mmCIF file of C-alpha atoms in Angstrom:
data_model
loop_
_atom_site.group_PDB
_atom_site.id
_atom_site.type_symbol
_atom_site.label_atom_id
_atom_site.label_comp_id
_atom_site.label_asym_id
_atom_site.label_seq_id
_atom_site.Cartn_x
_atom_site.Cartn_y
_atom_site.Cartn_z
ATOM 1 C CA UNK K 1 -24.875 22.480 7.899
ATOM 2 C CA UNK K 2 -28.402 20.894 8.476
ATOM 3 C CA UNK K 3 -30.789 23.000 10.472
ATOM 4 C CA UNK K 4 -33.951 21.488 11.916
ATOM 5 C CA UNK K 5 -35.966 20.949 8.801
ATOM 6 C CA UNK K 6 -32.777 21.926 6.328
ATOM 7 C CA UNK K 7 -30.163 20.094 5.210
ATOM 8 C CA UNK K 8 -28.226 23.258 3.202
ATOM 9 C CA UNK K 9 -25.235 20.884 1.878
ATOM 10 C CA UNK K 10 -27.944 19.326 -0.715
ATOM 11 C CA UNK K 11 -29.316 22.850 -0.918
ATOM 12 C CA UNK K 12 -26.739 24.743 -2.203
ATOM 13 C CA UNK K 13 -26.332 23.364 -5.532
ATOM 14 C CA UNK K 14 -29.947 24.405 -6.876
ATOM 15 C CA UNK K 15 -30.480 27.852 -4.647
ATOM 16 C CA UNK K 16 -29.672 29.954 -7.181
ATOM 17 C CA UNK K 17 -31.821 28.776 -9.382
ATOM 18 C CA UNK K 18 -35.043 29.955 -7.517
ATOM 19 C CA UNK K 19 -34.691 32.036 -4.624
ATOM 20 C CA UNK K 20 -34.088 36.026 -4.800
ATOM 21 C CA UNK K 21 -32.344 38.313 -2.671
ATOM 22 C CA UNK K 22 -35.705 39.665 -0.824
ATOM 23 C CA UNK K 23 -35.363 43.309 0.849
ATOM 24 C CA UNK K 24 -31.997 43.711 -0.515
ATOM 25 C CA UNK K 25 -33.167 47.430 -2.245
ATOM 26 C CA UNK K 26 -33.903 48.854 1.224
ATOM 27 C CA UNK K 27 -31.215 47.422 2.853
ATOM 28 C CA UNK K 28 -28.815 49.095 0.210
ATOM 29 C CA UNK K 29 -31.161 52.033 0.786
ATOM 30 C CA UNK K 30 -30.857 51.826 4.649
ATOM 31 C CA UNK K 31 -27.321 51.874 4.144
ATOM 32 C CA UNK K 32 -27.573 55.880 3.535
ATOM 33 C CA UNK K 33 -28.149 56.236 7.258
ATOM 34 C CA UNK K 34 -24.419 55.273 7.842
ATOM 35 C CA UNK K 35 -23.786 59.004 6.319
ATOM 36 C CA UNK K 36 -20.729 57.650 4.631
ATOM 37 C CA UNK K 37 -20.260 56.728 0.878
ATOM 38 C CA UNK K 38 -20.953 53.106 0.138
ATOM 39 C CA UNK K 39 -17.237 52.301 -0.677
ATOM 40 C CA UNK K 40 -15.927 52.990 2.872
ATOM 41 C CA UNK K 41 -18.404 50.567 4.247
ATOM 42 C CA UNK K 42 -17.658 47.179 5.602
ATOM 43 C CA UNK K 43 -20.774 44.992 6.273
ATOM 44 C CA UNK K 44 -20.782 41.385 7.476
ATOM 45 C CA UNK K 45 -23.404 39.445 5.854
ATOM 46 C CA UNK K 46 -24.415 36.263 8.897
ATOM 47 C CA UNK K 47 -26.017 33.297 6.971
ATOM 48 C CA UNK K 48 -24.542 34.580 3.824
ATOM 49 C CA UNK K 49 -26.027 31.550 1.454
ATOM 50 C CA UNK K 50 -24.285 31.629 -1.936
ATOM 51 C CA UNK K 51 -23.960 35.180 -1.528
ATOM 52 C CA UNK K 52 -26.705 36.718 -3.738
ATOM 53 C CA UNK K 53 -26.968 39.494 -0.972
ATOM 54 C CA UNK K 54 -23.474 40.208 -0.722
ATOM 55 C CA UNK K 55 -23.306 40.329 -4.581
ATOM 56 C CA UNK K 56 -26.258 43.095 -4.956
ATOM 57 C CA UNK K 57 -24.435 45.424 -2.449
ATOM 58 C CA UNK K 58 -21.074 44.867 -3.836
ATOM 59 C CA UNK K 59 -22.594 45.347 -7.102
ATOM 60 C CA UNK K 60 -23.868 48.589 -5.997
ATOM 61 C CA UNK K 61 -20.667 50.232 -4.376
ATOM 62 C CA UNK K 62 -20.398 48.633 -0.930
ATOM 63 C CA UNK K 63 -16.854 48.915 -0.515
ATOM 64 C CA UNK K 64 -16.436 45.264 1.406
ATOM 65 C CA UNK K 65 -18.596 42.630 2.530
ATOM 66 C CA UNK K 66 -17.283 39.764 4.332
ATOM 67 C CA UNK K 67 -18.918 36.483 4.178
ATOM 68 C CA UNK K 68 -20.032 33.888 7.110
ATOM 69 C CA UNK K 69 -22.289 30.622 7.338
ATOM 70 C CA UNK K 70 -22.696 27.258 8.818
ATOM 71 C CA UNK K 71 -22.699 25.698 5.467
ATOM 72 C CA UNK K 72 -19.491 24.460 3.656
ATOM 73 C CA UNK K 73 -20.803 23.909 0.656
ATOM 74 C CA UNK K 74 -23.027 27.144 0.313
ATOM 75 C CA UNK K 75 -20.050 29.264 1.502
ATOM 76 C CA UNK K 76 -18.210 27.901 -1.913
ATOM 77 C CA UNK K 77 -20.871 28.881 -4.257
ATOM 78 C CA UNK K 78 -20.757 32.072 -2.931
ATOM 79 C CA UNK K 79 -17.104 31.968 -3.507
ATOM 80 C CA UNK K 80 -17.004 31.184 -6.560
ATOM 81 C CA UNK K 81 -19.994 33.398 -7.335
ATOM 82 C CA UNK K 82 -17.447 36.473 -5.694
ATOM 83 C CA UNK K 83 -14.643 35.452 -7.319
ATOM 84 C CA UNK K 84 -13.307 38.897 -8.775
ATOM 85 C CA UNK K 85 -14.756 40.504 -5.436
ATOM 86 C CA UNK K 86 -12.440 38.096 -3.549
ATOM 87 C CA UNK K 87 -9.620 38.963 -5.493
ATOM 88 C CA UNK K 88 -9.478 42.940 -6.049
ATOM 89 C CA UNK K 89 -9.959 42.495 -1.510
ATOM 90 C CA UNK K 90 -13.582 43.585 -1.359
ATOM 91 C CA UNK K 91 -14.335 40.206 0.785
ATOM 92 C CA UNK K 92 -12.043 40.095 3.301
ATOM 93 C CA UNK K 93 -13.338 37.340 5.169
ATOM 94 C CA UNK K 94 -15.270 34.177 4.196
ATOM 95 C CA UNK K 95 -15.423 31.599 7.347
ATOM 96 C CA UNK K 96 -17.521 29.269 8.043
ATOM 97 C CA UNK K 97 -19.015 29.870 11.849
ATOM 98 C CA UNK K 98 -21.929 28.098 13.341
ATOM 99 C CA UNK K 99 -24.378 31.156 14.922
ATOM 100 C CA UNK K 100 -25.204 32.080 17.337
ATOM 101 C CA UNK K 101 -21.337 32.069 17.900
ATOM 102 C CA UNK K 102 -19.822 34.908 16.146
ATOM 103 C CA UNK K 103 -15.411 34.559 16.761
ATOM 104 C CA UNK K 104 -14.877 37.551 15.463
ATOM 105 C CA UNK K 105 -12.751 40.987 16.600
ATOM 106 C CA UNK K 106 -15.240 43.734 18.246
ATOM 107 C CA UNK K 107 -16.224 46.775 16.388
ATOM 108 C CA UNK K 108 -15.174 46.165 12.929
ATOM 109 C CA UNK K 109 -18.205 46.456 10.946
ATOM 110 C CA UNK K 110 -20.305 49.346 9.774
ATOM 111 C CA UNK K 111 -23.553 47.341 9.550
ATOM 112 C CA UNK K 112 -24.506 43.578 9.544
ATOM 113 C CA UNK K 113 -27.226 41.688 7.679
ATOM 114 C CA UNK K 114 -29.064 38.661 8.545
ATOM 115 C CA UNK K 115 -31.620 37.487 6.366
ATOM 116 C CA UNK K 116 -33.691 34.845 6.459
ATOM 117 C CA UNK K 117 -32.175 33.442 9.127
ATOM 118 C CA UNK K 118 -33.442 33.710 12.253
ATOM 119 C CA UNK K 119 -36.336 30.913 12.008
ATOM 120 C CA UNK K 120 -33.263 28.799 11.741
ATOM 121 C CA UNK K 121 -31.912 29.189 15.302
ATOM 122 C CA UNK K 122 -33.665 26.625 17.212
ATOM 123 C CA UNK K 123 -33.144 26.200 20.994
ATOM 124 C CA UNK K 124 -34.667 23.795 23.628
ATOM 125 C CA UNK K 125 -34.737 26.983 25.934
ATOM 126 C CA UNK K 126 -37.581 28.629 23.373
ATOM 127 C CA UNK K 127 -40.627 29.620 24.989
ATOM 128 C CA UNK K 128 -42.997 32.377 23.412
ATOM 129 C CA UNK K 129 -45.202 32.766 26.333
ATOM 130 C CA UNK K 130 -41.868 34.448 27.831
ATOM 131 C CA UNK K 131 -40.283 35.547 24.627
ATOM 132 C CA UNK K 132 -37.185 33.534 25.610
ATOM 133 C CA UNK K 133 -35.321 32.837 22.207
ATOM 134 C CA UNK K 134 -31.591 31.984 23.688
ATOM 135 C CA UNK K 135 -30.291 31.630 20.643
ATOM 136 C CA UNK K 136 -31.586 34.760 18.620
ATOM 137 C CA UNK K 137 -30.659 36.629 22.116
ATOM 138 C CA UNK K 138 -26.908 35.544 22.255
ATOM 139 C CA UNK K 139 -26.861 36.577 18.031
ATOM 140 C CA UNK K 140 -28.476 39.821 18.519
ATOM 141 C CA UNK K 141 -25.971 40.669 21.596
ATOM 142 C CA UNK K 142 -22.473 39.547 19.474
ATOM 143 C CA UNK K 143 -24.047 41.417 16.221
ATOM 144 C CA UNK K 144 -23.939 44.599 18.658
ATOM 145 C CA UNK K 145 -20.915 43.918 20.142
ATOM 146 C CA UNK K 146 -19.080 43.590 16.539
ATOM 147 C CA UNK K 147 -20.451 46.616 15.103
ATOM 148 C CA UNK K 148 -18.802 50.002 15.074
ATOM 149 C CA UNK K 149 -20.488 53.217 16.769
ATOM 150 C CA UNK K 150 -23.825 53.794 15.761
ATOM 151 C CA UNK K 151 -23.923 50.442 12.903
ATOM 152 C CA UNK K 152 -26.704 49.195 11.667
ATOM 153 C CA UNK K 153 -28.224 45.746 12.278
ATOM 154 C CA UNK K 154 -30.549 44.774 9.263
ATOM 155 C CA UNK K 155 -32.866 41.985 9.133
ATOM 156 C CA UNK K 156 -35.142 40.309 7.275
ATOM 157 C CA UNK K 157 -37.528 38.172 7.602
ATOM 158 C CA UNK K 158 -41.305 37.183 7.921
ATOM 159 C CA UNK K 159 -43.750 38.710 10.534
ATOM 160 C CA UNK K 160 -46.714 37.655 11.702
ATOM 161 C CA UNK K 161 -49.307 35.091 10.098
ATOM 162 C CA UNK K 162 -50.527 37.431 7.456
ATOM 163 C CA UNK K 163 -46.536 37.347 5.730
ATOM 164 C CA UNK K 164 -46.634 33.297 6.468
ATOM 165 C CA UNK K 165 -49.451 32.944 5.188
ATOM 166 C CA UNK K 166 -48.572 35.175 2.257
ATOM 167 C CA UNK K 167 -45.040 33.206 1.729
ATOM 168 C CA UNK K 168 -46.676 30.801 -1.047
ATOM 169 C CA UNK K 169 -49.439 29.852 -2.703
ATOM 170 C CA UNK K 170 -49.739 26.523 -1.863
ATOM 171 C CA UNK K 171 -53.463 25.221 -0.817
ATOM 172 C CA UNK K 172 -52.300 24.926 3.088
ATOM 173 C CA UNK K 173 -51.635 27.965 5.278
ATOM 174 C CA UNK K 174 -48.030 28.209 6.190
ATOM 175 C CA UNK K 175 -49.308 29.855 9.200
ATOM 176 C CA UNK K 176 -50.709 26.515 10.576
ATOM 177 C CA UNK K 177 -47.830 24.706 9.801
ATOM 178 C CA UNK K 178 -45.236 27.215 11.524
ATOM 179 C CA UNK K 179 -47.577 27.090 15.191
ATOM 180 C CA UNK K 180 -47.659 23.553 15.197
ATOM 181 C CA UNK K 181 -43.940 23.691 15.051
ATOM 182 C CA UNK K 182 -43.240 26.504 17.297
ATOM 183 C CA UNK K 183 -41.422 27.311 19.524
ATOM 184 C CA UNK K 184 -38.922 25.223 17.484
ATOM 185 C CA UNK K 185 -39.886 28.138 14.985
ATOM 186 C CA UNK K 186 -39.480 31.992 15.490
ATOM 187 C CA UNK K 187 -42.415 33.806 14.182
ATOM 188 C CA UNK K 188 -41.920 36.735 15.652
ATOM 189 C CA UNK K 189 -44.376 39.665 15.794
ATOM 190 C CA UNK K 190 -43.819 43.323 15.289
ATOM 191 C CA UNK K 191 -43.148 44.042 19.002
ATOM 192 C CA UNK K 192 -41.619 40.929 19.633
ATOM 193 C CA UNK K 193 -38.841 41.437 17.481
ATOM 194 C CA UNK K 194 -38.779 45.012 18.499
ATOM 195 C CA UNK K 195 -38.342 44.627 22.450
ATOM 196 C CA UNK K 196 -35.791 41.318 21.522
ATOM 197 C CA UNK K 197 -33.867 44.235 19.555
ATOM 198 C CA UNK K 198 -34.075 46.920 22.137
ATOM 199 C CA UNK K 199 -33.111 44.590 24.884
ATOM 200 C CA UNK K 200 -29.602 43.186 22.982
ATOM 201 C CA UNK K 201 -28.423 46.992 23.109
ATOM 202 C CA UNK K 202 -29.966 48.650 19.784
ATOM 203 C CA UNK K 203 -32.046 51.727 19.221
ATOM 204 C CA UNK K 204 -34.390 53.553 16.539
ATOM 205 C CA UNK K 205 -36.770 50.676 14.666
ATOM 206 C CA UNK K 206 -37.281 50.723 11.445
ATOM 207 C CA UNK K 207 -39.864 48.239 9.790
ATOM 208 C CA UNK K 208 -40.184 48.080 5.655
ATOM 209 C CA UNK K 209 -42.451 45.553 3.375
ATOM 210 C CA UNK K 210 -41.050 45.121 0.022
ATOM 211 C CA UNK K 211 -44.430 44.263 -1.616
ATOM 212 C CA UNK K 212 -43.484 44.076 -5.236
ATOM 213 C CA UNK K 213 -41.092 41.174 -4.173
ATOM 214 C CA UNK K 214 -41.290 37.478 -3.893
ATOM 215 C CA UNK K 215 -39.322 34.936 -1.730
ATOM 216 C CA UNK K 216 -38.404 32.570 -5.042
ATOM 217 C CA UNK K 217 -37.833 34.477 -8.471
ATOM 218 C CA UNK K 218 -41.292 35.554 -9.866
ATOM 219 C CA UNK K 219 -41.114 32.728 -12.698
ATOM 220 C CA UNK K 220 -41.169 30.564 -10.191
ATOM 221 C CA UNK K 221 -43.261 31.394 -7.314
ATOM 222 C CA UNK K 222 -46.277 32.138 -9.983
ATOM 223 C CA UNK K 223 -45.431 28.665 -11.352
ATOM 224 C CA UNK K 224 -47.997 26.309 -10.687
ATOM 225 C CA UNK K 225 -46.102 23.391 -11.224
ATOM 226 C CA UNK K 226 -43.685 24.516 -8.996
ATOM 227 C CA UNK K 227 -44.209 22.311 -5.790
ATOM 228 C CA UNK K 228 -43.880 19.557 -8.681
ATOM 229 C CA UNK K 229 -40.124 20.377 -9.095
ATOM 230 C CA UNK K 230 -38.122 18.654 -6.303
ATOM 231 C CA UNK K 231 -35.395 20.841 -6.596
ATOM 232 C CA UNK K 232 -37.702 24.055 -5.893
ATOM 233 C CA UNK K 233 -38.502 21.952 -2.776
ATOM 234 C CA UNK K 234 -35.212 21.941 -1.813
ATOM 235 C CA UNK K 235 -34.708 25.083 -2.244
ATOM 236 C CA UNK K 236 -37.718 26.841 -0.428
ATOM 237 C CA UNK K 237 -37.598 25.793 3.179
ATOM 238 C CA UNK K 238 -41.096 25.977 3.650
ATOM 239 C CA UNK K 239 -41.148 22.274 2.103
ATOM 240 C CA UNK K 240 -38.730 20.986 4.782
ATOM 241 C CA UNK K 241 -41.037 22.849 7.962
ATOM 242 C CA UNK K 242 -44.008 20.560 6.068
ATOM 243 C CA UNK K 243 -41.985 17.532 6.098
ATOM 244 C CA UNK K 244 -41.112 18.023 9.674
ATOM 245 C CA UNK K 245 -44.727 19.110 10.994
ATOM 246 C CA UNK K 246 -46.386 15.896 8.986
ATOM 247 C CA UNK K 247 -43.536 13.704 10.970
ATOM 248 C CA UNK K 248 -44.022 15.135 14.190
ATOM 249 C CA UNK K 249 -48.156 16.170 14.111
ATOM 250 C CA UNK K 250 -49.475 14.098 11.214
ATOM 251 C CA UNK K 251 -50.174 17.733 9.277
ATOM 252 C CA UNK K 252 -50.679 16.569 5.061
ATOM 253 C CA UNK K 253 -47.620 15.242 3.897
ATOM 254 C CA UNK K 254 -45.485 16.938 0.557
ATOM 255 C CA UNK K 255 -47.625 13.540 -1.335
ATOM 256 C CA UNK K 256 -51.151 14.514 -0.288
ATOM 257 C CA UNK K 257 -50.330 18.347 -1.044
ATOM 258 C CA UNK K 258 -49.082 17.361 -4.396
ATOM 259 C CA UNK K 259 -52.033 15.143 -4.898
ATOM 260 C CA UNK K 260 -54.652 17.947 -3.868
ATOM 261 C CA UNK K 261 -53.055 20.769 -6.295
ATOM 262 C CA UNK K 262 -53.154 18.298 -8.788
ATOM 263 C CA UNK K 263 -57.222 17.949 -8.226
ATOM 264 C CA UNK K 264 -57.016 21.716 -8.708
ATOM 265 C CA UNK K 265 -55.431 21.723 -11.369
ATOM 266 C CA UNK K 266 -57.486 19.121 -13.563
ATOM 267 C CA UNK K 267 -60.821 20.894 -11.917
ATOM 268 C CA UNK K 268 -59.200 24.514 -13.440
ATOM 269 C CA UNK K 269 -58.806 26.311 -10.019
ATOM 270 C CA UNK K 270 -55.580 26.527 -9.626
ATOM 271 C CA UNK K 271 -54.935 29.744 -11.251
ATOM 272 C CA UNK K 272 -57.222 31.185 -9.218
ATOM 273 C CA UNK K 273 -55.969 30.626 -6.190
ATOM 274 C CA UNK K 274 -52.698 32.004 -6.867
ATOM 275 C CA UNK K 275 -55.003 35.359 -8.164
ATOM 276 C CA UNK K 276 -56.055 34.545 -4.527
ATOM 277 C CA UNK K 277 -53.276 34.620 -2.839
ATOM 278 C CA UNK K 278 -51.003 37.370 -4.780
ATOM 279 C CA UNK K 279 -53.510 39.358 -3.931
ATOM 280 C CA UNK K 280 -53.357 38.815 -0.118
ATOM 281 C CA UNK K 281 -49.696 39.189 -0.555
ATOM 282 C CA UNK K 282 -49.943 42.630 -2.522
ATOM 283 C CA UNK K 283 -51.513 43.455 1.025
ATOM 284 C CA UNK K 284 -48.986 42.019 3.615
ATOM 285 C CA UNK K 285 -45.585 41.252 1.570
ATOM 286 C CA UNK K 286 -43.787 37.825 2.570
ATOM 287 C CA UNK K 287 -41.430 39.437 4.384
ATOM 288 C CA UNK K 288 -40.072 42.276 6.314
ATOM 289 C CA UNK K 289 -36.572 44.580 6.612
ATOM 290 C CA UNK K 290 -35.682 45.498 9.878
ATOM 291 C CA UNK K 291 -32.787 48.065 10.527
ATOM 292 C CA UNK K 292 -31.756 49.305 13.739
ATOM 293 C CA UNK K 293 -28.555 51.186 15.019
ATOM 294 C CA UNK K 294 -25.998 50.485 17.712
ATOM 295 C CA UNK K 295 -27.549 52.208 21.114
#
């Protein structure tokens, strides 16, 4: 499945390799609101990846966790990632479905995660000044309609320009980059996201920032040779939303980014910037869990 500035096919073979499982400690955690043990839950993970969600909670006692995205090829590294999960029945499904649609029987799960997904769901019918999102609308609406009484929706993923800008350390705000493309992006903002949840049919918002975590794994995001690597490119979408904005608003291209942290680093200031910038992200996190509950 290719999304507007991602082509996951490609991605799927190197995503392990960098990015972590961001927020998945207080979704396990938010899980405890369910007031059931962890092995009589079901949860449906949308935009599943290769599964390193999925793994952490069944790792931790979820009971099952079935498994959907638009990607093929993703979907089988999470397969084969799950592979004893899949076989003792604790993944009962594994489809591949193309959000928003969800074809799936009402009311069978106790809580649904989607993370890191939502900036994904590009519609012509976007327009911020209205907070018209089509897509994310119809998503949110099937999410409640599959869950069971009182089931939890959890989310995550980056609000407002302090997280974008906080995402990486890389010497251009991601927070410029992201406007230029909206609305083909969904940045939403606290209340946004909030009144977009209330309005699909859910209830009681609850807002965490994981600040000791990082998007990629730590030895990479602190790497400074990481935008080097073109696999960590592929694997951090933040490279494709620069490819797109320099083809469609002549923003700095991947090459003249590459060239300028270069200058840094022969001039010795690369290391502080990262200081720099790990320490605005120790203040605003890179991203944010959302949980709500079926009104």
């Amino acid at each position: 499945m290719a999304t507007l500035w991602e082509n996951y096919e490609t991605v799927a073979e190197v995503y392990d390799k960098y990015r972590f499982p961001i927020g998945s400690e207080m979704e396990l955690l938010a899980l405890g609101k369910l007031g059931k043990p962890l092995k009589d839950l079901h949860i449906a993970d949308f935009g599943c990846g290769t599964g390193n969600y999925a793994k952490y909670f069944l790792g931790n006692g979820v009971g099952k966790v079935s498994l959907f995205d638009g990607s093929p090829g993703m979907l089988e590294c999470a397969k084969k990632k799950l592979s004893d999960y899949i076989a003792n029945g604790q993944v009962p499904q594994c489809e591949v479905i193309t959000l928003p649609d969800t074809p799936l029987a009402d009311e069978q799960f106790d809580a649904i995660t989607i993370n890191y997904v939502l900036h994904h769901l590009n519609d012509e019918g976007d327009n911020p000044e209205t907070d018209t999102y089509p897509k994310i609308t119809k998503l949110l609406q099937n999410c409640k309609r599959l869950l069971r009484k009182d089931g939890l929706l959890m989310i995550v993923t980056f609000l407002g320009s302090g997280q974008l800008s906080s995402s990486y350390w890389m010497p251009v705000t991601l927070k410029t980059i992201y406007e230029q493309i909206a609305p083909l992006t969904h940045i939403f903002h606290y209340n946004t996201l909030k009144k977009s949840l209330e309005d699909a049919g859910f209830k009681d918002f609850q807002a965490f920032i994981p600040l000791h975590e990082t998007i990629l794994k730590p030895e990479h995001h602190f790497n400074p040779d990481g935008p080097f690597d073109p696999k960590l490119r592929k694997a951090f979408s933040c490279f494709g939303a620069l490819e797109l904005a320099s083809r469609k608003f002549g923003t700095p291209s991947i090459d003249i980014l590459l060239e300028k942290i270069q200058g840094m680093k022969d001039k010795k200031e690369l290391d502080e910037l990262i200081v720099k910038y790990e320490e605005q992200r120790q203040q605003f996190g890179c991203a944010t869990v959302v949980v709500m509950r079926k009104q």
